[in-house]
XYZ file of C-alpha atoms in Angstrom:
347
model
C 69.988 28.587 8.908
C 68.097 28.081 11.790
C 68.881 25.150 14.859
C 65.717 23.171 13.355
C 66.636 22.986 9.871
C 70.452 22.640 10.798
C 69.567 19.753 12.880
C 66.925 18.358 9.740
C 69.501 18.100 7.154
C 72.199 17.485 9.314
C 69.229 13.983 10.610
C 68.415 13.639 5.996
C 72.794 13.106 4.918
C 74.741 13.007 8.529
C 78.314 12.491 6.132
C 77.754 15.087 4.366
C 80.073 17.090 6.517
C 81.504 20.693 5.759
C 84.823 21.896 6.785
C 83.456 25.005 8.692
C 80.667 24.941 10.903
C 79.163 28.584 12.738
C 77.459 28.507 15.194
C 75.769 31.754 17.010
C 73.331 32.498 19.468
C 72.708 32.945 23.315
C 70.365 30.311 23.352
C 72.671 27.282 25.579
C 70.126 24.505 25.275
C 69.500 25.091 21.393
C 73.385 25.834 20.736
C 74.176 22.476 23.089
C 71.550 20.629 21.124
C 73.186 21.928 17.959
C 76.825 21.263 19.323
C 76.084 18.031 20.084
C 74.437 16.405 16.765
C 77.437 17.756 14.650
C 80.059 15.716 17.737
C 77.926 12.674 16.478
C 77.504 12.712 13.140
C 81.626 14.013 12.913
C 82.104 10.815 15.440
C 80.601 8.095 12.663
C 81.729 9.903 9.449
C 85.226 8.872 11.739
C 86.153 12.773 12.938
C 87.159 10.973 16.632
C 89.913 13.111 18.128
C 88.443 16.499 18.841
C 90.316 19.640 20.424
C 88.888 21.963 22.424
C 90.354 25.528 22.380
C 88.534 28.882 24.172
C 89.690 32.082 22.888
C 89.435 35.920 23.282
C 91.250 39.129 22.080
C 94.371 38.364 24.239
C 94.497 34.824 23.168
C 97.504 32.855 21.476
C 95.552 32.666 18.334
C 98.504 30.923 15.853
C 97.493 27.395 18.262
C 94.177 27.653 16.861
C 95.806 27.885 12.811
C 98.392 24.653 14.208
C 95.583 22.632 15.256
C 93.714 22.620 12.162
C 97.123 21.849 9.927
C 98.246 19.154 12.344
C 97.709 15.468 11.667
C 96.766 12.255 14.042
C 99.167 10.262 14.459
C 97.181 7.277 14.556
C 95.774 8.835 10.789
C 91.902 9.686 13.109
C 90.405 13.134 11.912
C 90.137 15.938 13.899
C 87.257 17.205 15.018
C 88.246 20.871 16.479
C 85.276 23.020 18.693
C 86.940 26.958 19.260
C 84.314 28.411 21.234
C 84.728 32.805 21.564
C 82.527 33.360 24.314
C 83.347 37.220 24.277
C 82.672 37.920 20.283
C 85.774 39.524 19.966
C 88.769 38.277 18.324
C 91.053 41.328 18.429
C 92.860 42.264 15.897
C 95.352 39.011 15.521
C 92.232 36.620 15.833
C 90.244 38.631 13.484
C 93.263 38.070 10.858
C 93.231 34.065 12.189
C 90.102 34.078 11.670
C 90.167 35.618 7.371
C 92.618 32.680 7.169
C 90.479 29.530 8.929
C 88.093 30.259 6.445
C 90.397 30.968 3.185
C 92.037 27.445 4.313
C 88.747 25.688 5.955
C 87.019 26.188 2.077
C 89.408 25.671 0.202
C 90.348 22.376 2.202
C 86.343 21.721 1.486
C 87.346 21.949 -2.592
C 89.755 19.064 -2.000
C 87.016 17.108 -0.957
C 86.157 15.261 2.151
C 88.260 17.999 4.640
C 91.033 15.898 7.477
C 89.764 17.903 9.355
C 86.528 19.806 10.893
C 85.705 22.974 12.785
C 83.009 24.355 14.849
C 83.412 28.072 16.315
C 81.227 28.989 18.714
C 80.069 32.377 19.266
C 77.598 34.560 21.635
C 73.788 36.310 19.473
C 75.324 37.967 16.364
C 75.016 41.992 17.017
C 75.657 44.785 14.496
C 79.142 45.202 14.282
C 79.862 41.593 14.506
C 77.963 41.395 11.034
C 79.627 43.877 9.556
C 83.242 42.722 10.320
C 86.308 41.249 7.876
C 86.568 38.478 9.150
C 83.147 37.645 10.256
C 82.521 38.334 6.130
C 84.928 36.263 5.741
C 83.506 33.250 7.584
C 79.918 34.003 5.728
C 80.804 33.226 2.737
C 82.755 29.863 3.444
C 80.939 28.391 6.584
C 77.715 26.937 7.344
C 76.204 29.634 9.220
C 73.532 28.041 11.891
C 72.197 31.298 13.648
C 69.892 30.533 16.547
C 67.610 32.861 17.244
C 66.007 32.966 21.121
C 62.567 32.254 22.033
C 60.383 35.370 23.405
C 57.992 35.091 25.428
C 55.370 35.328 22.090
C 56.735 31.926 20.553
C 57.424 29.950 24.282
C 53.947 28.765 24.034
C 54.213 27.125 19.988
C 57.591 25.157 21.163
C 56.832 23.760 23.876
C 53.583 22.366 22.023
C 56.082 21.261 18.769
C 58.586 19.698 22.098
C 55.659 17.473 23.807
C 54.542 16.841 20.432
C 57.746 14.980 19.172
C 56.840 12.877 22.843
C 53.537 12.300 20.666
C 51.973 14.660 23.538
C 49.257 16.943 23.064
C 48.320 19.741 25.885
C 45.641 22.409 25.139
C 46.287 26.398 24.141
C 45.639 27.325 27.747
C 47.634 25.038 29.318
C 50.185 25.529 26.681
C 50.282 29.684 27.523
C 49.979 28.855 31.552
C 53.034 26.007 31.664
C 54.488 29.412 29.319
C 53.965 31.600 32.675
C 56.309 29.476 35.130
C 58.691 28.662 32.333
C 59.476 31.596 30.772
C 62.775 33.097 30.673
C 64.271 29.049 31.520
C 64.769 27.347 28.217
C 67.065 25.005 29.790
C 63.992 24.341 32.788
C 61.619 24.650 30.354
C 63.244 21.033 28.347
C 63.021 19.334 31.673
C 59.824 19.868 31.863
C 58.348 18.964 28.955
C 60.767 15.667 29.435
C 59.630 15.498 32.503
C 56.037 15.137 31.507
C 56.979 12.429 28.909
C 57.938 10.732 32.223
C 55.079 11.541 33.403
C 52.448 10.065 31.410
C 51.603 8.198 28.531
C 51.364 10.246 24.588
C 48.302 11.433 24.055
C 45.588 14.455 25.561
C 47.504 15.951 28.930
C 44.952 16.752 31.262
C 45.518 20.031 32.456
C 45.364 19.922 35.951
C 48.080 16.407 36.055
C 50.605 19.196 33.897
C 49.783 22.454 36.999
C 50.383 19.323 38.956
C 53.792 18.360 37.633
C 55.423 21.134 36.750
C 57.470 24.052 38.486
C 57.491 27.872 38.706
C 61.152 27.806 37.132
C 60.804 31.208 35.493
C 63.335 33.190 35.378
C 62.689 37.263 34.412
C 64.842 40.563 33.532
C 64.087 43.692 33.632
C 64.468 43.652 29.692
C 61.057 41.682 29.673
C 59.222 44.028 31.696
C 59.862 46.811 29.662
C 58.750 44.841 26.268
C 56.044 43.948 28.300
C 55.631 47.616 29.427
C 55.719 48.690 25.614
C 53.731 45.890 24.403
C 50.484 47.100 26.425
C 49.976 43.598 28.290
C 48.985 44.595 31.729
C 48.974 41.351 33.528
C 52.268 40.576 32.381
C 53.971 43.434 33.162
C 52.855 43.137 36.832
C 53.736 39.137 37.064
C 57.017 40.735 35.924
C 57.569 42.811 38.328
C 56.496 40.355 40.851
C 59.228 37.855 40.220
C 61.916 40.814 39.777
C 61.052 41.751 43.559
C 60.548 38.135 44.268
C 64.756 37.019 42.822
C 65.818 39.976 45.058
C 66.336 42.197 41.624
C 67.916 46.148 42.496
C 65.179 48.555 42.254
C 66.959 50.764 40.911
C 68.670 48.665 38.331
C 64.395 47.736 36.991
C 63.794 51.454 37.196
C 66.746 52.255 35.345
C 65.166 49.728 32.813
C 61.725 51.765 33.001
C 63.246 55.047 34.069
C 64.830 55.309 30.954
C 62.915 53.613 28.486
C 60.255 56.047 29.214
C 62.511 59.505 28.630
C 63.469 58.252 25.970
C 60.026 57.495 24.566
C 58.995 60.770 26.151
C 61.362 62.708 23.327
C 59.878 60.678 20.795
C 56.534 61.823 21.512
C 57.449 65.414 21.654
C 59.019 64.792 18.230
C 55.966 63.227 16.885
C 54.092 66.238 17.957
C 56.553 68.710 16.074
C 56.413 66.644 13.008
C 60.373 65.593 12.735
C 61.561 62.470 11.271
C 61.134 59.838 13.632
C 62.929 57.457 11.870
C 65.920 59.013 11.864
C 65.801 60.147 16.219
C 64.641 56.379 17.203
C 67.986 55.144 15.546
C 69.952 57.624 17.192
C 68.116 56.544 20.035
C 69.473 53.025 18.808
C 65.271 51.582 18.612
C 65.916 49.165 16.408
C 64.169 45.912 15.284
C 61.428 44.549 17.791
C 62.049 47.357 20.371
C 60.839 49.497 17.801
C 58.104 47.925 17.137
C 57.129 47.934 20.408
C 58.322 51.377 21.114
C 55.877 52.488 18.009
C 53.201 50.430 19.538
C 53.740 52.618 23.241
C 53.504 55.773 20.947
C 50.092 55.045 19.536
C 48.448 53.617 22.470
C 49.423 56.701 25.398
C 48.530 59.468 24.436
C 50.994 62.401 24.594
C 49.967 64.491 27.421
C 51.127 61.042 29.510
C 54.741 61.447 29.025
C 55.803 64.268 30.806
C 53.554 62.548 34.270
C 55.891 59.818 33.085
C 58.821 61.464 33.829
C 57.865 63.007 36.825
C 57.168 59.994 39.067
C 60.325 58.012 37.413
C 61.754 60.939 39.570
C 59.156 59.941 42.527
C 60.033 57.038 41.976
C 63.920 57.396 42.508
C 62.936 59.708 45.933
C 61.521 56.743 47.663
C 64.456 54.458 46.799
C 66.696 56.448 47.815
C 63.768 57.440 51.438
C 62.888 60.523 50.605
C 59.173 61.896 50.731
C 57.566 62.038 47.297
C 54.756 64.150 47.883
C 50.910 62.340 46.664
C 53.034 59.277 45.885
C 52.754 55.725 48.178
C 56.043 55.055 50.636
C 56.205 51.612 48.611
C 58.543 52.601 45.707
C 57.544 48.518 44.324
C 53.968 49.650 45.094
C 55.101 52.917 42.546
C 56.739 51.136 40.277
C 54.526 49.181 39.701
C 52.046 52.058 39.013
C 54.532 53.933 36.460
C 54.704 50.832 34.505
C 50.769 50.491 34.099
C 50.696 54.262 33.431
C 52.140 53.017 30.390
C 50.896 49.319 30.093
C 47.467 50.378 30.245
C 47.285 54.405 30.195
C 43.335 54.386 30.722
């Protein structure tokens, strides 16, 4: 289930706890909220003895198994937190997690477990999902998978959080606020709480929000890539300006944009020759939203643009290295913007 559904279920029946919970996601704020809610429910149910273990492929996983079987001298039930930041347990860890899943499933079948295990994982990738140890967890654990809040969903997420504290903001102001906190959900949460402290319940004035909210956006090259593919010209330029202002290395920006352009040029040529686009996209590792945005860009950008864009990327690389490029401006950041706009707005 997702984070919101889990929190609703936990609030409705805080005493009905399972023996094993698996929380997976990279969105720090949402992960913390789920973990805190489960800790509180466990305390209320009498699981007052808490153990925290951070593990990786080289850890002694026998200690994790032993902690689930240890009985407190004072008769307190235990909440055991296992953290696997890398998401890669290694062979000993994989065996231990399969054993743990089977053990906790037996405990749940016998009634209220003596120990509750909360396993924290990063975002689940394809390798993890198909592993034996995760399949074992999936069968016996309550899996809470926390999706990242992307830019498209951010205004609605902000609106929902404001509604929880009795406040409402118009659509344009939600979009403006999303621009200011993009990529930094913890800061977004703080700004929403600040609005709750500064202003009463009800409709918020756009001017009040603009005076209160700081510009705390955090930018990354993959957001730039996605904005370019989606044809979002203003956002593409804003992200590029943000990366420049934050001191991001231009070679890294060019790598993200240039490599994407080279792969799309290859896909465009394959489409022109009638090749199987689906198979080639899988081979080039285009999946999910990335594949959708790539297809959108291929439909929007004429085939003749792609070879020119590849040459343009090579020219930006020359400028970064201090070499001249005929017909290009001297500032590589300016040329980087022109390159991104070739794809975002080919007209």
